[in-house]
mmCIF file of the C-alpha atoms, coordinates in Angstrom:
data_MODEL
# 
_entry.id   MODEL 
# 
loop_
_atom_site.group_PDB 
_atom_site.id 
_atom_site.type_symbol 
_atom_site.label_atom_id 
_atom_site.label_alt_id 
_atom_site.label_comp_id 
_atom_site.label_asym_id 
_atom_site.label_entity_id 
_atom_site.label_seq_id 
_atom_site.pdbx_PDB_ins_code 
_atom_site.Cartn_x 
_atom_site.Cartn_y 
_atom_site.Cartn_z 
_atom_site.occupancy 
_atom_site.B_iso_or_equiv 
_atom_site.pdbx_formal_charge 
_atom_site.auth_seq_id 
_atom_site.auth_comp_id 
_atom_site.auth_asym_id 
_atom_site.auth_atom_id 
_atom_site.pdbx_PDB_model_num 
ATOM 1   C CA . LEU A 1 1   ? 0.025   0.044   -0.039  1.00 0.00 ? 1   LEU A CA 1 
ATOM 2   C CA . PHE A 1 2   ? 2.970   2.564   0.853   1.00 0.00 ? 2   PHE A CA 1 
ATOM 3   C CA . LEU A 1 3   ? 4.190   2.394   -2.288  1.00 0.00 ? 3   LEU A CA 1 
ATOM 4   C CA . ALA A 1 4   ? 1.032   2.173   -4.101  1.00 0.00 ? 4   ALA A CA 1 
ATOM 5   C CA . VAL A 1 5   ? 0.117   5.311   -2.629  1.00 0.00 ? 5   VAL A CA 1 
ATOM 6   C CA . PHE A 1 6   ? 3.420   6.929   -3.273  1.00 0.00 ? 6   PHE A CA 1 
ATOM 7   C CA . ALA A 1 7   ? 3.176   5.914   -6.950  1.00 0.00 ? 7   ALA A CA 1 
ATOM 8   C CA . SER A 1 8   ? 0.223   7.456   -7.224  1.00 0.00 ? 8   SER A CA 1 
ATOM 9   C CA . SER A 1 9   ? 0.400   10.115  -5.866  1.00 0.00 ? 9   SER A CA 1 
ATOM 10  C CA . GLY A 1 10  ? 1.680   13.097  -8.124  1.00 0.00 ? 10  GLY A CA 1 
ATOM 11  C CA . LEU A 1 11  ? -0.516  11.594  -10.560 1.00 0.00 ? 11  LEU A CA 1 
ATOM 12  C CA . ILE A 1 12  ? -4.067  13.392  -8.762  1.00 0.00 ? 12  ILE A CA 1 
ATOM 13  C CA . PRO A 1 13  ? -2.406  17.105  -8.014  1.00 0.00 ? 13  PRO A CA 1 
ATOM 14  C CA . THR A 1 14  ? -0.396  16.760  -11.821 1.00 0.00 ? 14  THR A CA 1 
ATOM 15  C CA . ILE A 1 15  ? -4.097  17.734  -13.777 1.00 0.00 ? 15  ILE A CA 1 
ATOM 16  C CA . PHE A 1 16  ? -3.637  21.427  -10.675 1.00 0.00 ? 16  PHE A CA 1 
ATOM 17  C CA . GLU A 1 17  ? -0.731  22.506  -12.479 1.00 0.00 ? 17  GLU A CA 1 
ATOM 18  C CA . PRO A 1 18  ? -0.902  25.719  -15.224 1.00 0.00 ? 18  PRO A CA 1 
ATOM 19  C CA . GLY A 1 19  ? -2.733  24.990  -18.703 1.00 0.00 ? 19  GLY A CA 1 
ATOM 20  C CA . ARG A 1 20  ? -3.419  21.622  -18.432 1.00 0.00 ? 20  ARG A CA 1 
ATOM 21  C CA . ILE A 1 21  ? -6.291  22.355  -15.357 1.00 0.00 ? 21  ILE A CA 1 
ATOM 22  C CA . GLU A 1 22  ? -7.845  25.239  -17.960 1.00 0.00 ? 22  GLU A CA 1 
ATOM 23  C CA . LEU A 1 23  ? -7.586  23.032  -20.839 1.00 0.00 ? 23  LEU A CA 1 
ATOM 24  C CA . LEU A 1 24  ? -9.457  20.049  -19.342 1.00 0.00 ? 24  LEU A CA 1 
ATOM 25  C CA . LEU A 1 25  ? -11.449 22.647  -18.096 1.00 0.00 ? 25  LEU A CA 1 
ATOM 26  C CA . SER A 1 26  ? -12.534 23.893  -21.265 1.00 0.00 ? 26  SER A CA 1 
ATOM 27  C CA . LYS A 1 27  ? -13.564 20.236  -22.989 1.00 0.00 ? 27  LYS A CA 1 
ATOM 28  C CA . PRO A 1 28  ? -17.605 20.138  -22.502 1.00 0.00 ? 28  PRO A CA 1 
ATOM 29  C CA . VAL A 1 29  ? -16.513 17.660  -19.680 1.00 0.00 ? 29  VAL A CA 1 
ATOM 30  C CA . GLY A 1 30  ? -17.356 18.216  -16.025 1.00 0.00 ? 30  GLY A CA 1 
ATOM 31  C CA . ARG A 1 31  ? -15.147 18.915  -13.396 1.00 0.00 ? 31  ARG A CA 1 
ATOM 32  C CA . HIS A 1 32  ? -16.567 15.135  -11.780 1.00 0.00 ? 32  HIS A CA 1 
ATOM 33  C CA . HIS A 1 33  ? -15.905 13.174  -14.599 1.00 0.00 ? 33  HIS A CA 1 
ATOM 34  C CA . ILE A 1 34  ? -12.317 14.971  -14.468 1.00 0.00 ? 34  ILE A CA 1 
ATOM 35  C CA . LEU A 1 35  ? -11.723 13.991  -11.322 1.00 0.00 ? 35  LEU A CA 1 
ATOM 36  C CA . LEU A 1 36  ? -13.462 10.597  -10.905 1.00 0.00 ? 36  LEU A CA 1 
ATOM 37  C CA . GLY A 1 37  ? -11.910 9.876   -14.576 1.00 0.00 ? 37  GLY A CA 1 
ATOM 38  C CA . ARG A 1 38  ? -8.349  10.083  -12.768 1.00 0.00 ? 38  ARG A CA 1 
ATOM 39  C CA . TYR A 1 39  ? -8.928  8.432   -9.731  1.00 0.00 ? 39  TYR A CA 1 
ATOM 40  C CA . LEU A 1 40  ? -10.486 5.770   -11.016 1.00 0.00 ? 40  LEU A CA 1 
ATOM 41  C CA . GLY A 1 41  ? -7.704  5.513   -13.246 1.00 0.00 ? 41  GLY A CA 1 
ATOM 42  C CA . ASN A 1 42  ? -5.419  5.513   -10.363 1.00 0.00 ? 42  ASN A CA 1 
ATOM 43  C CA . VAL A 1 43  ? -6.877  2.579   -8.673  1.00 0.00 ? 43  VAL A CA 1 
ATOM 44  C CA . LEU A 1 44  ? -7.688  0.726   -12.258 1.00 0.00 ? 44  LEU A CA 1 
ATOM 45  C CA . VAL A 1 45  ? -3.479  0.761   -13.361 1.00 0.00 ? 45  VAL A CA 1 
ATOM 46  C CA . ILE A 1 46  ? -3.111  -0.317  -8.930  1.00 0.00 ? 46  ILE A CA 1 
ATOM 47  C CA . ALA A 1 47  ? -6.009  -2.592  -9.145  1.00 0.00 ? 47  ALA A CA 1 
ATOM 48  C CA . PHE A 1 48  ? -4.318  -4.478  -12.598 1.00 0.00 ? 48  PHE A CA 1 
ATOM 49  C CA . ASN A 1 49  ? -0.977  -4.356  -10.891 1.00 0.00 ? 49  ASN A CA 1 
ATOM 50  C CA . MET A 1 50  ? -2.321  -5.858  -7.176  1.00 0.00 ? 50  MET A CA 1 
ATOM 51  C CA . LEU A 1 51  ? -4.050  -9.080  -9.054  1.00 0.00 ? 51  LEU A CA 1 
ATOM 52  C CA . TYR A 1 52  ? -1.177  -9.812  -11.342 1.00 0.00 ? 52  TYR A CA 1 
ATOM 53  C CA . LEU A 1 53  ? 1.275   -9.587  -7.772  1.00 0.00 ? 53  LEU A CA 1 
ATOM 54  C CA . VAL A 1 54  ? -1.977  -11.564 -5.962  1.00 0.00 ? 54  VAL A CA 1 
ATOM 55  C CA . VAL A 1 55  ? -2.061  -14.469 -8.814  1.00 0.00 ? 55  VAL A CA 1 
ATOM 56  C CA . SER A 1 56  ? 1.949   -14.443 -9.761  1.00 0.00 ? 56  SER A CA 1 
ATOM 57  C CA . VAL A 1 57  ? 2.113   -15.307 -5.770  1.00 0.00 ? 57  VAL A CA 1 
ATOM 58  C CA . TRP A 1 58  ? -1.269  -17.306 -5.923  1.00 0.00 ? 58  TRP A CA 1 
ATOM 59  C CA . LEU A 1 59  ? 0.284   -19.217 -8.916  1.00 0.00 ? 59  LEU A CA 1 
ATOM 60  C CA . ILE A 1 60  ? 3.836   -20.129 -8.328  1.00 0.00 ? 60  ILE A CA 1 
ATOM 61  C CA . LEU A 1 61  ? 3.578   -21.272 -4.608  1.00 0.00 ? 61  LEU A CA 1 
ATOM 62  C CA . GLY A 1 62  ? 0.955   -23.596 -5.533  1.00 0.00 ? 62  GLY A CA 1 
ATOM 63  C CA . ILE A 1 63  ? 2.643   -25.433 -8.477  1.00 0.00 ? 63  ILE A CA 1 
ATOM 64  C CA . LYS A 1 64  ? 5.371   -25.022 -6.120  1.00 0.00 ? 64  LYS A CA 1 
ATOM 65  C CA . THR A 1 65  ? 3.811   -26.305 -2.976  1.00 0.00 ? 65  THR A CA 1 
ATOM 66  C CA . ASP A 1 66  ? 0.438   -28.647 -4.736  1.00 0.00 ? 66  ASP A CA 1 
ATOM 67  C CA . ILE A 1 67  ? -1.712  -25.997 -2.356  1.00 0.00 ? 67  ILE A CA 1 
ATOM 68  C CA . TRP A 1 68  ? -4.210  -24.409 -4.374  1.00 0.00 ? 68  TRP A CA 1 
ATOM 69  C CA . THR A 1 69  ? -6.314  -22.322 -1.340  1.00 0.00 ? 69  THR A CA 1 
ATOM 70  C CA . TYR A 1 70  ? -8.278  -19.675 -3.443  1.00 0.00 ? 70  TYR A CA 1 
ATOM 71  C CA . GLN A 1 71  ? -8.663  -17.593 -0.585  1.00 0.00 ? 71  GLN A CA 1 
ATOM 72  C CA . PHE A 1 72  ? -5.291  -16.219 -1.008  1.00 0.00 ? 72  PHE A CA 1 
ATOM 73  C CA . LEU A 1 73  ? -7.117  -14.327 -3.407  1.00 0.00 ? 73  LEU A CA 1 
ATOM 74  C CA . TYR A 1 74  ? -9.562  -12.593 -1.495  1.00 0.00 ? 74  TYR A CA 1 
ATOM 75  C CA . SER A 1 75  ? -6.449  -9.848  -0.880  1.00 0.00 ? 75  SER A CA 1 
ATOM 76  C CA . THR A 1 76  ? -6.624  -8.474  -3.850  1.00 0.00 ? 76  THR A CA 1 
ATOM 77  C CA . GLY A 1 77  ? -9.596  -7.560  -3.598  1.00 0.00 ? 77  GLY A CA 1 
ATOM 78  C CA . LEU A 1 78  ? -9.254  -5.773  -0.113  1.00 0.00 ? 78  LEU A CA 1 
ATOM 79  C CA . THR A 1 79  ? -5.632  -4.271  -0.445  1.00 0.00 ? 79  THR A CA 1 
ATOM 80  C CA . ILE A 1 80  ? -7.828  -2.508  -3.779  1.00 0.00 ? 80  ILE A CA 1 
ATOM 81  C CA . PHE A 1 81  ? -10.203 -1.463  -1.004  1.00 0.00 ? 81  PHE A CA 1 
ATOM 82  C CA . VAL A 1 82  ? -8.262  -0.379  0.848   1.00 0.00 ? 82  VAL A CA 1 
ATOM 83  C CA . PHE A 1 83  ? -6.213  1.817   -1.006  1.00 0.00 ? 83  PHE A CA 1 
ATOM 84  C CA . ALA A 1 84  ? -9.059  3.003   -2.687  1.00 0.00 ? 84  ALA A CA 1 
ATOM 85  C CA . VAL A 1 85  ? -10.135 4.885   0.319   1.00 0.00 ? 85  VAL A CA 1 
ATOM 86  C CA . LEU A 1 86  ? -6.030  5.947   0.418   1.00 0.00 ? 86  LEU A CA 1 
ATOM 87  C CA . LEU A 1 87  ? -6.733  7.107   -2.725  1.00 0.00 ? 87  LEU A CA 1 
ATOM 88  C CA . THR A 1 88  ? -9.855  9.591   -2.049  1.00 0.00 ? 88  THR A CA 1 
ATOM 89  C CA . ILE A 1 89  ? -7.519  11.169  0.740   1.00 0.00 ? 89  ILE A CA 1 
ATOM 90  C CA . VAL A 1 90  ? -5.155  12.261  -1.352  1.00 0.00 ? 90  VAL A CA 1 
ATOM 91  C CA . VAL A 1 91  ? -7.802  13.323  -3.928  1.00 0.00 ? 91  VAL A CA 1 
ATOM 92  C CA . LEU A 1 92  ? -9.069  15.680  -1.402  1.00 0.00 ? 92  LEU A CA 1 
ATOM 93  C CA . ILE A 1 93  ? -5.335  17.090  -0.955  1.00 0.00 ? 93  ILE A CA 1 
ATOM 94  C CA . ALA A 1 94  ? -4.417  16.989  -4.310  1.00 0.00 ? 94  ALA A CA 1 
ATOM 95  C CA . VAL A 1 95  ? -7.583  19.672  -4.518  1.00 0.00 ? 95  VAL A CA 1 
ATOM 96  C CA . LEU A 1 96  ? -7.564  21.519  -2.105  1.00 0.00 ? 96  LEU A CA 1 
ATOM 97  C CA . TRP A 1 97  ? -2.850  22.736  -1.857  1.00 0.00 ? 97  TRP A CA 1 
ATOM 98  C CA . GLU A 1 98  ? -2.313  20.776  -6.010  1.00 0.00 ? 98  GLU A CA 1 
ATOM 99  C CA . SER A 1 99  ? 1.149   19.079  -3.668  1.00 0.00 ? 99  SER A CA 1 
ATOM 100 C CA . ALA A 1 100 ? 2.709   15.408  -4.648  1.00 0.00 ? 100 ALA A CA 1 
ATOM 101 C CA . VAL A 1 101 ? 4.211   15.571  -1.875  1.00 0.00 ? 101 VAL A CA 1 
ATOM 102 C CA . LEU A 1 102 ? 1.522   17.012  0.524   1.00 0.00 ? 102 LEU A CA 1 
ATOM 103 C CA . ALA A 1 103 ? -1.087  14.354  -0.026  1.00 0.00 ? 103 ALA A CA 1 
ATOM 104 C CA . THR A 1 104 ? 1.105   11.719  -0.289  1.00 0.00 ? 104 THR A CA 1 
ATOM 105 C CA . MET A 1 105 ? 2.437   12.849  3.452   1.00 0.00 ? 105 MET A CA 1 
ATOM 106 C CA . VAL A 1 106 ? -1.393  13.297  4.041   1.00 0.00 ? 106 VAL A CA 1 
ATOM 107 C CA . THR A 1 107 ? -2.010  9.786   3.170   1.00 0.00 ? 107 THR A CA 1 
ATOM 108 C CA . PHE A 1 108 ? 1.199   8.170   4.973   1.00 0.00 ? 108 PHE A CA 1 
ATOM 109 C CA . GLY A 1 109 ? 0.305   10.135  8.171   1.00 0.00 ? 109 GLY A CA 1 
ATOM 110 C CA . VAL A 1 110 ? -3.324  8.391   7.972   1.00 0.00 ? 110 VAL A CA 1 
ATOM 111 C CA . MET A 1 111 ? -2.448  5.383   7.588   1.00 0.00 ? 111 MET A CA 1 
ATOM 112 C CA . ILE A 1 112 ? 0.041   5.424   10.846  1.00 0.00 ? 112 ILE A CA 1 
ATOM 113 C CA . ILE A 1 113 ? -1.692  7.343   12.171  1.00 0.00 ? 113 ILE A CA 1 
ATOM 114 C CA . GLY A 1 114 ? -4.642  4.464   11.808  1.00 0.00 ? 114 GLY A CA 1 
ATOM 115 C CA . LEU A 1 115 ? -2.632  1.528   12.800  1.00 0.00 ? 115 LEU A CA 1 
ATOM 116 C CA . ILE A 1 116 ? -1.880  3.416   15.968  1.00 0.00 ? 116 ILE A CA 1 
ATOM 117 C CA . VAL A 1 117 ? -5.569  3.886   17.342  1.00 0.00 ? 117 VAL A CA 1 
ATOM 118 C CA . ALA A 1 118 ? -5.955  0.628   15.779  1.00 0.00 ? 118 ALA A CA 1 
ATOM 119 C CA . GLN A 1 119 ? -4.290  -0.994  19.171  1.00 0.00 ? 119 GLN A CA 1 
ATOM 120 C CA . LYS A 1 120 ? -7.865  0.765   20.791  1.00 0.00 ? 120 LYS A CA 1 
ATOM 121 C CA . SER A 1 121 ? -8.651  -1.345  23.221  1.00 0.00 ? 121 SER A CA 1 
ATOM 122 C CA . LEU A 1 122 ? -4.614  -1.057  24.466  1.00 0.00 ? 122 LEU A CA 1 
ATOM 123 C CA . LEU A 1 123 ? -5.158  2.327   24.599  1.00 0.00 ? 123 LEU A CA 1 
ATOM 124 C CA . GLU A 1 124 ? -8.117  2.478   26.796  1.00 0.00 ? 124 GLU A CA 1 
ATOM 125 C CA . ARG A 1 125 ? -6.735  0.797   29.444  1.00 0.00 ? 125 ARG A CA 1 
ATOM 126 C CA . LEU A 1 126 ? -2.683  2.825   29.223  1.00 0.00 ? 126 LEU A CA 1 
ATOM 127 C CA . LEU A 1 127 ? -4.715  6.904   29.213  1.00 0.00 ? 127 LEU A CA 1 
ATOM 128 C CA . THR A 1 128 ? -5.930  8.149   32.340  1.00 0.00 ? 128 THR A CA 1 
ATOM 129 C CA . SER A 1 129 ? -7.816  10.726  31.027  1.00 0.00 ? 129 SER A CA 1 
ATOM 130 C CA . GLU A 1 130 ? -11.303 9.824   29.550  1.00 0.00 ? 130 GLU A CA 1 
ATOM 131 C CA . TRP A 1 131 ? -10.970 13.844  27.428  1.00 0.00 ? 131 TRP A CA 1 
ATOM 132 C CA . SER A 1 132 ? -7.496  10.984  25.932  1.00 0.00 ? 132 SER A CA 1 
ATOM 133 C CA . ARG A 1 133 ? -9.485  8.104   25.764  1.00 0.00 ? 133 ARG A CA 1 
ATOM 134 C CA . ASN A 1 134 ? -12.700 9.462   23.933  1.00 0.00 ? 134 ASN A CA 1 
ATOM 135 C CA . VAL A 1 135 ? -9.936  11.245  20.870  1.00 0.00 ? 135 VAL A CA 1 
ATOM 136 C CA . VAL A 1 136 ? -7.947  7.681   20.695  1.00 0.00 ? 136 VAL A CA 1 
ATOM 137 C CA . ARG A 1 137 ? -12.318 5.986   20.168  1.00 0.00 ? 137 ARG A CA 1 
ATOM 138 C CA . VAL A 1 138 ? -13.173 8.791   17.924  1.00 0.00 ? 138 VAL A CA 1 
ATOM 139 C CA . LEU A 1 139 ? -10.040 8.535   15.519  1.00 0.00 ? 139 LEU A CA 1 
ATOM 140 C CA . TYR A 1 140 ? -10.663 4.729   15.531  1.00 0.00 ? 140 TYR A CA 1 
ATOM 141 C CA . TYR A 1 141 ? -13.989 5.350   14.333  1.00 0.00 ? 141 TYR A CA 1 
ATOM 142 C CA . ALA A 1 142 ? -13.291 8.334   11.959  1.00 0.00 ? 142 ALA A CA 1 
ATOM 143 C CA . LEU A 1 143 ? -9.882  7.099   10.437  1.00 0.00 ? 143 LEU A CA 1 
ATOM 144 C CA . PRO A 1 144 ? -9.721  4.020   7.840   1.00 0.00 ? 144 PRO A CA 1 
ATOM 145 C CA . LYS A 1 145 ? -8.874  1.432   9.330   1.00 0.00 ? 145 LYS A CA 1 
ATOM 146 C CA . VAL A 1 146 ? -5.951  -0.853  7.400   1.00 0.00 ? 146 VAL A CA 1 
ATOM 147 C CA . MET A 1 147 ? -4.957  -3.046  10.200  1.00 0.00 ? 147 MET A CA 1 
ATOM 148 C CA . ASP A 1 148 ? -8.441  -3.654  11.511  1.00 0.00 ? 148 ASP A CA 1 
ATOM 149 C CA . ILE A 1 149 ? -9.180  -5.368  7.021   1.00 0.00 ? 149 ILE A CA 1 
ATOM 150 C CA . GLY A 1 150 ? -5.661  -6.428  6.854   1.00 0.00 ? 150 GLY A CA 1 
ATOM 151 C CA . GLY A 1 151 ? -7.278  -8.505  9.756   1.00 0.00 ? 151 GLY A CA 1 
ATOM 152 C CA . ILE A 1 152 ? -10.489 -9.518  8.565   1.00 0.00 ? 152 ILE A CA 1 
ATOM 153 C CA . GLY A 1 153 ? -8.043  -10.165 5.046   1.00 0.00 ? 153 GLY A CA 1 
ATOM 154 C CA . ARG A 1 154 ? -6.613  -12.839 7.288   1.00 0.00 ? 154 ARG A CA 1 
ATOM 155 C CA . LYS A 1 155 ? -9.040  -14.442 8.524   1.00 0.00 ? 155 LYS A CA 1 
ATOM 156 C CA . LEU A 1 156 ? -11.508 -14.808 5.375   1.00 0.00 ? 156 LEU A CA 1 
ATOM 157 C CA . THR A 1 157 ? -7.563  -16.849 3.858   1.00 0.00 ? 157 THR A CA 1 
ATOM 158 C CA . MET A 1 158 ? -7.677  -18.966 6.824   1.00 0.00 ? 158 MET A CA 1 
ATOM 159 C CA . GLY A 1 159 ? -10.917 -20.089 6.147   1.00 0.00 ? 159 GLY A CA 1 
ATOM 160 C CA . ILE A 1 160 ? -12.216 -18.474 10.002  1.00 0.00 ? 160 ILE A CA 1 
ATOM 161 C CA . PRO A 1 161 ? -15.237 -16.684 10.147  1.00 0.00 ? 161 PRO A CA 1 
ATOM 162 C CA . VAL A 1 162 ? -15.324 -13.554 10.144  1.00 0.00 ? 162 VAL A CA 1 
ATOM 163 C CA . ASP A 1 163 ? -17.259 -11.725 13.215  1.00 0.00 ? 163 ASP A CA 1 
ATOM 164 C CA . ASP A 1 164 ? -16.950 -7.649  12.468  1.00 0.00 ? 164 ASP A CA 1 
ATOM 165 C CA . TRP A 1 165 ? -17.387 -6.768  9.056   1.00 0.00 ? 165 TRP A CA 1 
ATOM 166 C CA . MET A 1 166 ? -17.759 -2.651  10.662  1.00 0.00 ? 166 MET A CA 1 
ATOM 167 C CA . PRO A 1 167 ? -13.939 -1.504  10.230  1.00 0.00 ? 167 PRO A CA 1 
ATOM 168 C CA . LEU A 1 168 ? -15.290 -2.461  6.050   1.00 0.00 ? 168 LEU A CA 1 
ATOM 169 C CA . TRP A 1 169 ? -18.339 -0.180  6.270   1.00 0.00 ? 169 TRP A CA 1 
ATOM 170 C CA . SER A 1 170 ? -16.792 2.743   8.087   1.00 0.00 ? 170 SER A CA 1 
ATOM 171 C CA . THR A 1 171 ? -13.568 2.995   6.154   1.00 0.00 ? 171 THR A CA 1 
ATOM 172 C CA . ALA A 1 172 ? -16.187 2.734   3.286   1.00 0.00 ? 172 ALA A CA 1 
ATOM 173 C CA . LEU A 1 173 ? -18.339 5.342   4.748   1.00 0.00 ? 173 LEU A CA 1 
ATOM 174 C CA . PHE A 1 174 ? -14.938 7.121   5.139   1.00 0.00 ? 174 PHE A CA 1 
ATOM 175 C CA . GLY A 1 175 ? -13.783 7.180   1.885   1.00 0.00 ? 175 GLY A CA 1 
ATOM 176 C CA . VAL A 1 176 ? -17.373 8.388   0.226   1.00 0.00 ? 176 VAL A CA 1 
ATOM 177 C CA . ALA A 1 177 ? -17.136 10.800  2.234   1.00 0.00 ? 177 ALA A CA 1 
ATOM 178 C CA . VAL A 1 178 ? -14.241 11.882  1.448   1.00 0.00 ? 178 VAL A CA 1 
ATOM 179 C CA . LEU A 1 179 ? -14.189 11.482  -2.684  1.00 0.00 ? 179 LEU A CA 1 
ATOM 180 C CA . GLY A 1 180 ? -17.508 13.557  -1.391  1.00 0.00 ? 180 GLY A CA 1 
ATOM 181 C CA . ILE A 1 181 ? -15.809 16.696  -0.291  1.00 0.00 ? 181 ILE A CA 1 
ATOM 182 C CA . SER A 1 182 ? -12.981 16.690  -2.891  1.00 0.00 ? 182 SER A CA 1 
ATOM 183 C CA . LEU A 1 183 ? -15.853 16.629  -5.971  1.00 0.00 ? 183 LEU A CA 1 
ATOM 184 C CA . VAL A 1 184 ? -17.192 19.445  -4.204  1.00 0.00 ? 184 VAL A CA 1 
ATOM 185 C CA . LEU A 1 185 ? -14.393 21.738  -3.851  1.00 0.00 ? 185 LEU A CA 1 
ATOM 186 C CA . PHE A 1 186 ? -13.510 21.368  -6.941  1.00 0.00 ? 186 PHE A CA 1 
ATOM 187 C CA . ALA A 1 187 ? -16.934 22.206  -8.669  1.00 0.00 ? 187 ALA A CA 1 
ATOM 188 C CA . ARG A 1 188 ? -16.874 25.508  -6.500  1.00 0.00 ? 188 ARG A CA 1 
ATOM 189 C CA . ARG A 1 189 ? -13.181 26.354  -7.115  1.00 0.00 ? 189 ARG A CA 1 
ATOM 190 C CA . ASN A 1 190 ? -11.774 28.088  -9.516  1.00 0.00 ? 190 ASN A CA 1 
ATOM 191 C CA . TYR A 1 191 ? -9.334  28.407  -11.537 1.00 0.00 ? 191 TYR A CA 1 
# 
């Protein structure tokens, strides 16, 4: 995910370069089509690469070990889903500040903070004030749950039933909200 975000974070802000954005906006295409087209193009390129990587590893391991567990392929969909959500952060930062570096840093920051607050139950026991525990809870429920979705992928791969799908739908809600905000801001911005 780090490499995918790093490789893609420069592709969204490039549409806001002087001259390029004016050319794109002069075409008879809606602004939401321009931004969604760039977003979906990035997701499709990374999805193809992820699919290629995971299916290749699955085939090589299957040939070498003669163990063909199709559950391993579930990780492809979950990884693409998490990347698509993280790319919405890149889109938002690109719309606001037009900076690939800032988009990369903020996205990595959200991933790292998400990994820290994924230890919510441990942090709640360690923190002494109720205010700090509430901050951890708010961050946990507001940010994408990369680590928890990885746990869901591990359970699916091992054939263990998943008892809690909340990390998946709350992360999807985060992605939809951030992409929606990006589209609204892009539609209202003057160039």
